[in-house]
Coordinates of C-alpha atoms in Angstrom, one line a residue:
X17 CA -152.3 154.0 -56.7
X18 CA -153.5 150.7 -56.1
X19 CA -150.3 149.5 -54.6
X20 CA -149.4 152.7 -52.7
X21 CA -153.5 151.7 -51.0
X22 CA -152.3 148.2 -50.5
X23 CA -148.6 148.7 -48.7
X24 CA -150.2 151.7 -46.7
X25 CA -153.0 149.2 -45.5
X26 CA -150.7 146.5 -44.7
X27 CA -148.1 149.0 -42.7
X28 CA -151.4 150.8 -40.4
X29 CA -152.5 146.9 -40.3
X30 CA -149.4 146.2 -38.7
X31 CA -148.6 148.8 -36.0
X32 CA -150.8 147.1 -33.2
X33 CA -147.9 144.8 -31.8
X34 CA -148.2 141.3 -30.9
X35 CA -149.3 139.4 -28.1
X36 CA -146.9 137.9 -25.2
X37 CA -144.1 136.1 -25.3
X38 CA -144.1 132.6 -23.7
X39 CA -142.2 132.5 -20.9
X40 CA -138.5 131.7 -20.5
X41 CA -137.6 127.6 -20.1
X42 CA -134.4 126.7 -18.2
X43 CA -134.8 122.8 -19.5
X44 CA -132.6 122.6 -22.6
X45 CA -133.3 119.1 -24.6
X46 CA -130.6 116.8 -26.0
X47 CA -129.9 117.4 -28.9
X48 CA -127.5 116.6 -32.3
X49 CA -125.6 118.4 -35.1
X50 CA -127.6 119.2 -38.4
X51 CA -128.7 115.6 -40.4
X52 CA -126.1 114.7 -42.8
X53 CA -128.5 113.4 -45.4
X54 CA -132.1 114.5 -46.2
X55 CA -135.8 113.0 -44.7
X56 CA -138.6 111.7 -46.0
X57 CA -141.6 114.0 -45.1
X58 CA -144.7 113.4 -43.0
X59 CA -147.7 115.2 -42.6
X60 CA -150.5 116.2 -40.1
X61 CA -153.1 118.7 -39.4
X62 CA -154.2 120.1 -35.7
X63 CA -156.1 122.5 -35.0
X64 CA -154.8 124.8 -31.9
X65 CA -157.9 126.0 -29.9
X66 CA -160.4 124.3 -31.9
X67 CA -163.3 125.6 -29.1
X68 CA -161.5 129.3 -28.2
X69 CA -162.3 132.3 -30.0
X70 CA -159.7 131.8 -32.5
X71 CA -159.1 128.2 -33.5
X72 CA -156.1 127.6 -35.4
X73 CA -155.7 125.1 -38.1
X74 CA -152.4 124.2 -38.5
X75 CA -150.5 122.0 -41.2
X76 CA -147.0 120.1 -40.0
X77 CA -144.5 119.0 -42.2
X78 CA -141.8 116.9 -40.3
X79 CA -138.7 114.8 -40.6
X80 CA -140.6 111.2 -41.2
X81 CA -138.7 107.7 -41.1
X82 CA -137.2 106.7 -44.2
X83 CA -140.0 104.0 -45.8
X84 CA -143.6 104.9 -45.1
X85 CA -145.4 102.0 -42.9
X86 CA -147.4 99.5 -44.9
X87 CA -151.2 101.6 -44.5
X88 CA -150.3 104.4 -46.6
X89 CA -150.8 103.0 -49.6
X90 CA -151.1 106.4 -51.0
X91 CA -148.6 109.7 -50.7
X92 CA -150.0 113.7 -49.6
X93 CA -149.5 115.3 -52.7
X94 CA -150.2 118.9 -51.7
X95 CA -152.4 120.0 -54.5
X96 CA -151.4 123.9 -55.2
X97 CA -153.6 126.5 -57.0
X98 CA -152.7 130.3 -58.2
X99 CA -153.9 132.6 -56.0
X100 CA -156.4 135.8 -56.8
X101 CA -155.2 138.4 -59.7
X102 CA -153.0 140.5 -57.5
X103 CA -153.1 138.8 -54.1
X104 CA -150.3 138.0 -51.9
X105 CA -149.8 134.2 -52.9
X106 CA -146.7 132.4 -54.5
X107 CA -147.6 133.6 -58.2
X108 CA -147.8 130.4 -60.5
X109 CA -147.2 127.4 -58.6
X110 CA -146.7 124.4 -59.8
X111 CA -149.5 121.8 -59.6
X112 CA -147.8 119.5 -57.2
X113 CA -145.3 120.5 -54.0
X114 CA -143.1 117.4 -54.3
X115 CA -140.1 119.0 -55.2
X116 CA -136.0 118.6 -54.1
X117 CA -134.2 119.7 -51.2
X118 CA -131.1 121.7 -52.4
X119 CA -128.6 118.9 -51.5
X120 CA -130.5 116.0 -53.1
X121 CA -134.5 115.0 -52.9
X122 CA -135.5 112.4 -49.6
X123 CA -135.6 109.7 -52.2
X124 CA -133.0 110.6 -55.4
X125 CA -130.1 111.7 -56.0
X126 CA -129.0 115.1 -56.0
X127 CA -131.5 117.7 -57.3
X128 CA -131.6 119.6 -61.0
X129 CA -131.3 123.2 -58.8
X130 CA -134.6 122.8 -57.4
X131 CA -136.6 121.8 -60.4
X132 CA -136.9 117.8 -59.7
X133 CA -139.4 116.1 -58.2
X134 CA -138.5 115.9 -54.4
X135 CA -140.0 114.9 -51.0
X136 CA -143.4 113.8 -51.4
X137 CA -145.1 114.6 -48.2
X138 CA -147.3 110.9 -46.1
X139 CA -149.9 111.7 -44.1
X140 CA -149.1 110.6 -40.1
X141 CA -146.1 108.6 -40.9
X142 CA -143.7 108.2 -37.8
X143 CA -141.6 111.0 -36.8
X144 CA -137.8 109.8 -37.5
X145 CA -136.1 109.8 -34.8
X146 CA -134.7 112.8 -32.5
X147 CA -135.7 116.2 -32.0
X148 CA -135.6 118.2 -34.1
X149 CA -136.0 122.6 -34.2
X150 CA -139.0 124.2 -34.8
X151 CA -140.1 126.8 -38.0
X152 CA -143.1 129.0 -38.0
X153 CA -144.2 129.6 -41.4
X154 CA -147.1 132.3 -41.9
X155 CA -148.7 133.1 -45.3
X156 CA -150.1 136.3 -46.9
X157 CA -153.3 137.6 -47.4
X158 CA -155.4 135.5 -49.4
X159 CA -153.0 132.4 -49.0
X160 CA -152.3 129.2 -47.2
X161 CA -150.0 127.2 -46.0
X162 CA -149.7 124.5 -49.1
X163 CA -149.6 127.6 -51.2
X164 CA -145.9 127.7 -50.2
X165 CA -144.9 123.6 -49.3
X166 CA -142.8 123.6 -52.5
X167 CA -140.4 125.5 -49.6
X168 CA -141.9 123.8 -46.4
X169 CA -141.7 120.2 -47.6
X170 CA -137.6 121.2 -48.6
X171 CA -137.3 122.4 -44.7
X172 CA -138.7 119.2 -43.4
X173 CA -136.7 117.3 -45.4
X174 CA -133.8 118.9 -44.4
X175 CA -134.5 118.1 -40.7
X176 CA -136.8 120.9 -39.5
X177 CA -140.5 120.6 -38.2
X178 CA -142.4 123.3 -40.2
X179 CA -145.8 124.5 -38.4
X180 CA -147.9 126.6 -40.4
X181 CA -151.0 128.0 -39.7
X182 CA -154.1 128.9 -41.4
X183 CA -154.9 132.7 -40.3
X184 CA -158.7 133.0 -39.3
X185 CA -159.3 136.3 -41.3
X186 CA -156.6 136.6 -44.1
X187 CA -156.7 133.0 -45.1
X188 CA -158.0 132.4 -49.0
X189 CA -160.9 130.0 -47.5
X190 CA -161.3 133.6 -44.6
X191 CA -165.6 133.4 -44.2
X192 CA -164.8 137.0 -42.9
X193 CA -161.3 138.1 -44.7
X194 CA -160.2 141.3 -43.4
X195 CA -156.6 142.6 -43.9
X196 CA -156.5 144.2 -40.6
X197 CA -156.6 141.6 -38.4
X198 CA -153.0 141.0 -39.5
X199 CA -152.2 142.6 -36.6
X200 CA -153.6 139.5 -34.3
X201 CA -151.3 137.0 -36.2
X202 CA -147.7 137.5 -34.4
X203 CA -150.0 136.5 -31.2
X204 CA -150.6 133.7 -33.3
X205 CA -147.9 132.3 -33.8
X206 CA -147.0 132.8 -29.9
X207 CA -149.9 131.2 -29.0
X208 CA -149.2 128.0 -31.7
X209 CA -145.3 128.0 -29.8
X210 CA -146.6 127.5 -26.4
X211 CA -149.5 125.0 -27.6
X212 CA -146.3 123.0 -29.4
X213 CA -144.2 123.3 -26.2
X214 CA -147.4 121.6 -23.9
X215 CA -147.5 119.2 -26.7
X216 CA -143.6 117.8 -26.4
X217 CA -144.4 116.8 -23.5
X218 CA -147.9 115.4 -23.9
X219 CA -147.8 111.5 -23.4
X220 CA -149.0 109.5 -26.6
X221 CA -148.8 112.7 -29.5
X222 CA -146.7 112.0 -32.0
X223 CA -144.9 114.6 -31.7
X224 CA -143.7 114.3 -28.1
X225 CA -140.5 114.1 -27.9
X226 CA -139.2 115.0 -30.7
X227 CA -139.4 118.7 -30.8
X228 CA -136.5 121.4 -30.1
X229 CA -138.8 123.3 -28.1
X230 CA -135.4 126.0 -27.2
X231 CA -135.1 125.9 -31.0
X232 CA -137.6 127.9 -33.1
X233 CA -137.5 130.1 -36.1
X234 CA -140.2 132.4 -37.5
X235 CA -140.6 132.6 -41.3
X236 CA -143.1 133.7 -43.5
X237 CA -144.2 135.5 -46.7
X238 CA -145.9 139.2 -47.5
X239 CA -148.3 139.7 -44.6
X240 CA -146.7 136.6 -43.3
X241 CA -143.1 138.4 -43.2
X242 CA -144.9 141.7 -41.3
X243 CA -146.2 139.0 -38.7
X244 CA -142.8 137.1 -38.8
X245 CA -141.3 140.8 -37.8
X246 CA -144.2 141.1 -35.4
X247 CA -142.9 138.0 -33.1
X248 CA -139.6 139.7 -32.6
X249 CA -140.7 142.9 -30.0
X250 CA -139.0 143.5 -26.7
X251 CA -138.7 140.8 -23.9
X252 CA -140.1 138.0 -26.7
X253 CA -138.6 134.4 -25.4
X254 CA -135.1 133.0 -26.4
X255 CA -136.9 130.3 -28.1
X256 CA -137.2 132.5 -30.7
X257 CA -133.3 132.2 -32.1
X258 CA -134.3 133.2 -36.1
X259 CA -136.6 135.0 -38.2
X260 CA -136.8 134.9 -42.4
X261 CA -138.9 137.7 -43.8
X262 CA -140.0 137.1 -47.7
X263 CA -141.5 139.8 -49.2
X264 CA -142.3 141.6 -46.0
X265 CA -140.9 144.0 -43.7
X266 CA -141.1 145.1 -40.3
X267 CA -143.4 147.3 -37.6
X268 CA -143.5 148.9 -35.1
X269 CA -142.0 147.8 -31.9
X270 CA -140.2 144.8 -34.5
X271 CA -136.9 143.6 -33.9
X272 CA -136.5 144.5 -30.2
X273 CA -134.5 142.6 -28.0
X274 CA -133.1 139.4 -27.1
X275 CA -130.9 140.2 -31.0
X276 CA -132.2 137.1 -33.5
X277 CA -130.2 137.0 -36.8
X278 CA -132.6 137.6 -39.6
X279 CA -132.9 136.8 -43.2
X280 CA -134.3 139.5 -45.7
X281 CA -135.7 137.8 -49.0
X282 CA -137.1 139.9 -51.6
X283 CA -137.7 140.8 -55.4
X284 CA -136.4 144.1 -56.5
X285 CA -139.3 145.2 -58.7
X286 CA -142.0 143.9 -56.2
X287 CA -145.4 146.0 -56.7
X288 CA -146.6 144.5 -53.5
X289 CA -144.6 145.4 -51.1
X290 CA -141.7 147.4 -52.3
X291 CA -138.0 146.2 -52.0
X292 CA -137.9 149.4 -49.7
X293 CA -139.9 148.3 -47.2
X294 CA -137.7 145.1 -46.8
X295 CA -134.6 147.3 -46.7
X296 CA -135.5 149.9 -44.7
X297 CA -136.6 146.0 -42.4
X298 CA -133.4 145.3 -42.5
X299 CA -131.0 148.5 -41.5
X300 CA -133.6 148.3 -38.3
X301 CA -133.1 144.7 -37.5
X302 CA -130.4 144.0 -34.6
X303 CA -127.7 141.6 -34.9
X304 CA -126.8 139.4 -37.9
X305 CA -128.7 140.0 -40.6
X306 CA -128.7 139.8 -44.6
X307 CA -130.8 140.3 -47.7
X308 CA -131.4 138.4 -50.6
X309 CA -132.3 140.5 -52.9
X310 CA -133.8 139.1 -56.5
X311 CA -133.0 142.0 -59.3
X312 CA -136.2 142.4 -61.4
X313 CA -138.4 140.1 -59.3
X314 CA -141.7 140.7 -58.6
X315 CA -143.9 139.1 -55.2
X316 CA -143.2 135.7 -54.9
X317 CA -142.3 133.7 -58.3
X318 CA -139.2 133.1 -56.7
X319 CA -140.7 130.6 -54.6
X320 CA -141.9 128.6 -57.3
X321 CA -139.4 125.3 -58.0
X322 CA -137.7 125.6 -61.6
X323 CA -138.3 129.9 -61.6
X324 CA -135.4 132.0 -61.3
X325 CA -134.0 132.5 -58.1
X326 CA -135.9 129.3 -56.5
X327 CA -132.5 127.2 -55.6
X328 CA -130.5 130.5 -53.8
X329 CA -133.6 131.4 -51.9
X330 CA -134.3 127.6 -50.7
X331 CA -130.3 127.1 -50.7
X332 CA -129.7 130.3 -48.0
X333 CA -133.1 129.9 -46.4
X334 CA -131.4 125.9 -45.8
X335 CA -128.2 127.2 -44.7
X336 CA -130.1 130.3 -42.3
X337 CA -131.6 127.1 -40.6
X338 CA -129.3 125.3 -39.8
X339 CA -127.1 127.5 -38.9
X340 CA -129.7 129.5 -36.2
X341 CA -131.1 126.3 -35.6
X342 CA -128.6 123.8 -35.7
X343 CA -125.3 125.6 -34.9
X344 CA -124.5 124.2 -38.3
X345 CA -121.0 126.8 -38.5
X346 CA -120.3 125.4 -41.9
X347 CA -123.8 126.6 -43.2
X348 CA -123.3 129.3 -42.4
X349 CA -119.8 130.1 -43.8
X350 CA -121.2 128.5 -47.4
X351 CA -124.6 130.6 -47.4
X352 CA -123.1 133.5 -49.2
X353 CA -121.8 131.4 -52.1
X354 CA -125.1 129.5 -52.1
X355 CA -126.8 132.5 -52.2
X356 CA -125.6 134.2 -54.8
X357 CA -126.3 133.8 -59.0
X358 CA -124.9 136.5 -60.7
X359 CA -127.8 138.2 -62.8
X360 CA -130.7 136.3 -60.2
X361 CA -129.6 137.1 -57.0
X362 CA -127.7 139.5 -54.5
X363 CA -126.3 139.4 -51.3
X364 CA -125.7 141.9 -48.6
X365 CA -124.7 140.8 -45.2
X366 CA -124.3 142.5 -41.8
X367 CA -122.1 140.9 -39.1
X368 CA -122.3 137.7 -40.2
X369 CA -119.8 135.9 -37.7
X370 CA -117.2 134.7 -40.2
X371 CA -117.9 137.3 -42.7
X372 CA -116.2 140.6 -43.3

């Protein structure tokens, strides 16, 4: 009963809609094929409206120049913590997200299938050079954003700027939580896209200039998959090319027009929000689209390095990316393969160019 409570909240939550779309940007940036090799990782923290109704703290990971400058004498370990008996974040997650990108870590060799140690995240390092796209990552309820870096950090490193925001009211440090001001969030994470868009091309950030800003993706986890979903409505900007849902589903008014490919991910015995809900997601999405699904899985253990199922989802989350992203075609063609585990994971695709 307590589940069928929770999933019926987070669906009425969730019918509301989001907030405008930014408008449509002829300018198109230069910009390269997908990084042969992975990144070291920076990180930052802005907060977007800091004076408005709704500030918005905000945690970037980004692509960072190889060696970190002679001041940081000491590395960002993200320190992680369980979340709340029964609440929405990664269950179990290990005590430091410094972990491996699935094609090798930014300072080893390749990677143990996501166990190893990987990119340890410096605080405001230089970008590396280029642009590079853009993911919006959006937690649960009762989470945050370094709740889920063990994924991030693998994004950055693998030549993506990851933005995450801390959600005013559903956030685990929330002074006024309240599940129903989910709904708000997929205006969120419009209004963090626009303020990132000003920021390119803001003289003297360190950003400027090196983001895709014709290049985002939407991702997120539980309530942060509904508000992923929640981005995609009718008339939302072609900056928005992707969308990964984990452990979410969609909404009303979801997955309207211009058609985004999206990537399902989700455990088959979830108590949280039933597979279901992420299927029924799916058949409504428009466009590519496939599910991970991870048999016997529950809400998010998945995303914890060295559990089960941990190197598909980062490996076809990685190959999503860069092949929405970074027009990466040979991603693409190998994210079925990397995908799939017999007995940990399945696949189901839906006009997947290049895929029966």
């Amino acid at each position: 009963m307590r589940v069928q409570r929770l999933v019926a909240a987070l669906l009425v939550a969730l019918v509301a809609g989001c907030g405008p779309a930014v408008a449509a940007d002829d300018r198109v940036p230069a910009f390269r094929p997908a990084p042969p090799r992975p990144y070291a990782v920076g990180v930052r923290h802005l907060v977007v409206d800091p004076d408005g109704s709704r500030p918005l703290p905000v945690t970037v990971w980004y692509p960072a120049e190889p060696t970190a400058p002679a001041h940081a004498t000491a590395p960002a370990t993200t320190r992680l913590a369980a979340g709340p008996a029964g609440s929405e974040a990664t269950s179990d997650p290990s005590s430091d997200a410094t972990s491996s990108l699935t094609s090798g870590s930014a300072t080893s060799g390749p990677t143990d299938g996501g166990a190893a140690a990987g990119p340890v995240p410096w605080p405001d390092v230089p970008v590396a050079a280029g642009r590079f796209p853009v993911v919006v990552y959006s937690h649960g309820l009762h989470s945050l954003p370094d709740l889920h870096a063990p994924l991030t950090t693998r994004w950055a490193a693998a030549g993506f700027v990851v933005v995450a925001p801390t959600y005013p009211r559903t956030s685990l440090r929330a002074r006024d939580f309240t599940r129903a001001d989910v709904r708000n969030q997929p205006a969120d994470g419009w209004r963090l896209i626009r303020h990132l868009v000003r920021l390119d091309a803001r003289p003297g950030d360190p950003l400027a200039g090196h983001l895709a800003v014709d290049r985002f993706a939407a991702a997120g986890h539980s309530a942060g998959g509904f508000t992923t979903a929640g981005m995609f409505t009718s008339g939302h900007s072609r900056r928005l090319r992707a969308g990964i849902v984990i452990a979410g589903g969609g909404l009303a008014g979801s997955f309207a027009g211009p058609v985004a490919p999206m990537l399902f991910v989700h455990g088959g015995a979830d108590p949280i929000v039933p597979e279901p809900v992420g299927r029924a997601a799916y058949a409504r999405s428009l466009g590519p689209a496939a599910f991970l699904g991870l048999p016997g899985q529950g809400h998010g253990e998945y995303l914890t390095p060295g559990r089960p199922g941990f190197a598909q989802v980062l490996a076809a989350t990685t190959d999503f990316l860069r092949w929405t992203l970074y027009d990466d075609r040979r991603a693409r063609d190998r994210l079925p393969a990397d995908a799939v585990l017999p007995g940990v994971t399945t696949l189901t695709t839906r006009a997947l160019p290049g895929h029966a």
